[in-house]
Amino acid sequence: MTDSELFIEEIKNKISNILLEPEIRFCGLIDSSGQLIAGDMKSGIIPFETDARRKQMFQELAHRVANRTGFDANLGRVKYSSSRREKAVMMSFPLGKYIVLVIAEPSVNIDRLGWKIIDKLGNQWSEFHGF
């Protein structure tokens, strides 16, 4: 197995662990082109978007995350980014050339959940790098 394949297998296990949190609707690993590599909706959750719209959302997210690196030299790397919408909270966690996307219930405490997910991912941010 390559380093990249080992990384993806490790993240798949962590995604399963993240999905155990009651407020999580979706958790997935997305590559730099916006393709869903691993993850899915929590069992029993009905998605708000169609598969085609989710694919478009993943591609737009990958583009936005790639554009955020321009300020890294002065401000430091992004640990996570979040947006609170009326029906859901979306959070992205850049991991090298990948992104962990989490969609949660709108009532969630964003910072508490963000740090909980960082803990579940099990890395210090200085260790996050692409393969």
Coordinates of C-alpha atoms in Angstrom, one line a residue:
M1 CA 0.0 0.0 0.0
T2 CA 1.2 3.5 -0.8
D3 CA 1.5 6.3 1.7
S4 CA -1.5 7.9 0.1
E5 CA -3.6 4.7 0.3
L6 CA -2.6 4.3 4.0
F7 CA -3.6 7.9 4.7
I8 CA -7.0 7.4 3.1
E9 CA -7.6 4.2 5.0
E10 CA -6.7 5.9 8.3
I11 CA -9.0 8.9 7.5
K12 CA -11.9 6.5 6.6
N13 CA -11.7 5.1 10.2
K14 CA -11.6 8.6 11.6
I15 CA -14.6 9.6 9.4
S16 CA -16.6 6.7 10.9
N17 CA -15.7 7.9 14.4
I18 CA -16.7 11.5 13.6
L19 CA -20.1 10.3 12.2
L20 CA -20.8 8.9 15.7
E21 CA -21.3 12.4 17.0
P22 CA -25.0 13.0 17.3
E23 CA -25.0 16.4 15.6
I24 CA -23.1 15.3 12.5
R25 CA -25.1 14.7 9.3
F26 CA -22.2 14.1 6.9
C27 CA -18.5 13.6 7.0
G28 CA -16.3 13.0 4.0
L29 CA -12.8 13.2 2.5
I30 CA -12.6 15.3 -0.6
D31 CA -9.6 15.6 -2.9
S32 CA -8.2 18.8 -4.4
S33 CA -10.4 18.4 -7.5
G34 CA -13.6 18.1 -5.5
Q35 CA -14.1 14.3 -5.7
L36 CA -15.5 12.5 -2.7
I37 CA -12.9 9.9 -1.8
A38 CA -14.5 8.5 1.4
G39 CA -17.4 9.1 3.7
D40 CA -21.2 9.7 3.4
M41 CA -24.3 10.8 5.1
K42 CA -25.0 9.4 8.6
S43 CA -27.4 6.5 8.4
G44 CA -31.0 7.6 8.4
I45 CA -30.2 11.2 7.3
I46 CA -31.9 12.5 4.2
P47 CA -29.6 14.9 2.3
F48 CA -30.7 18.4 1.5
E49 CA -29.1 18.3 -1.9
T50 CA -29.1 15.9 -4.8
D51 CA -26.0 13.9 -5.7
A52 CA -25.2 16.3 -8.6
R53 CA -25.6 19.4 -6.3
R54 CA -23.4 17.7 -3.7
K55 CA -20.7 17.0 -6.3
Q56 CA -20.8 20.7 -7.3
M57 CA -20.6 21.7 -3.7
F58 CA -17.5 19.5 -3.2
Q59 CA -15.8 21.1 -6.3
E60 CA -16.5 24.6 -5.1
L61 CA -15.2 23.8 -1.6
A62 CA -12.0 22.4 -3.1
H63 CA -11.6 25.6 -5.1
R64 CA -12.2 27.8 -2.0
V65 CA -9.8 25.9 0.2
A66 CA -7.1 26.1 -2.5
N67 CA -7.6 29.9 -2.6
R68 CA -7.2 30.3 1.1
T69 CA -3.5 29.5 1.2
G70 CA -2.6 33.0 -0.1
F71 CA -2.6 34.4 3.4
D72 CA -0.8 31.5 5.1
A73 CA 2.6 33.2 5.2
N74 CA 1.3 36.1 7.4
L75 CA -1.7 34.6 9.2
G76 CA -0.8 30.9 9.4
R77 CA -2.5 27.9 7.9
V78 CA -6.3 27.5 8.2
K79 CA -7.2 25.0 10.9
Y80 CA -10.8 24.9 9.8
S81 CA -13.4 27.0 8.2
S82 CA -17.1 27.0 8.9
S83 CA -20.3 28.6 7.8
R84 CA -23.6 28.6 9.7
R85 CA -26.6 28.3 7.4
E86 CA -30.3 28.1 8.3
K87 CA -30.5 24.3 7.9
A88 CA -26.9 23.2 8.5
V89 CA -23.4 24.1 9.6
M90 CA -20.6 23.3 7.1
M91 CA -17.1 22.9 8.3
S92 CA -13.9 22.1 6.3
F93 CA -10.6 20.9 7.6
P94 CA -7.8 21.1 5.1
L95 CA -5.4 18.1 5.3
G96 CA -2.7 18.7 2.7
K97 CA -4.2 18.0 -0.7
Y98 CA -7.4 16.7 0.9
I99 CA -10.3 18.3 2.8
V100 CA -12.4 16.7 5.5
L101 CA -15.9 18.2 5.1
V102 CA -18.4 18.0 8.0
I103 CA -22.0 19.0 7.8
A104 CA -23.8 19.3 11.1
E105 CA -27.1 20.3 12.6
P106 CA -27.6 24.1 12.7
S107 CA -27.8 24.3 16.5
V108 CA -24.2 23.0 17.0
N109 CA -21.6 25.0 18.8
I110 CA -19.1 25.5 15.9
D111 CA -15.9 26.0 18.0
R112 CA -16.6 23.1 20.3
L113 CA -17.3 20.8 17.4
G114 CA -14.3 22.1 15.4
W115 CA -11.9 21.3 18.2
K116 CA -13.6 17.9 18.9
I117 CA -13.1 17.0 15.2
I118 CA -9.5 18.1 15.3
D119 CA -9.0 15.8 18.3
K120 CA -10.7 12.9 16.4
L121 CA -8.5 13.5 13.4
G122 CA -5.7 12.9 15.9
N123 CA -3.0 15.2 14.5
Q124 CA -1.4 18.4 15.5
W125 CA -1.8 21.0 12.8
S126 CA 1.9 21.2 12.3
E127 CA 1.8 17.6 11.2
F128 CA -0.8 18.0 8.5
H129 CA 0.8 17.8 5.1
G130 CA -0.1 16.2 1.8
F131 CA 1.2 13.0 0.2

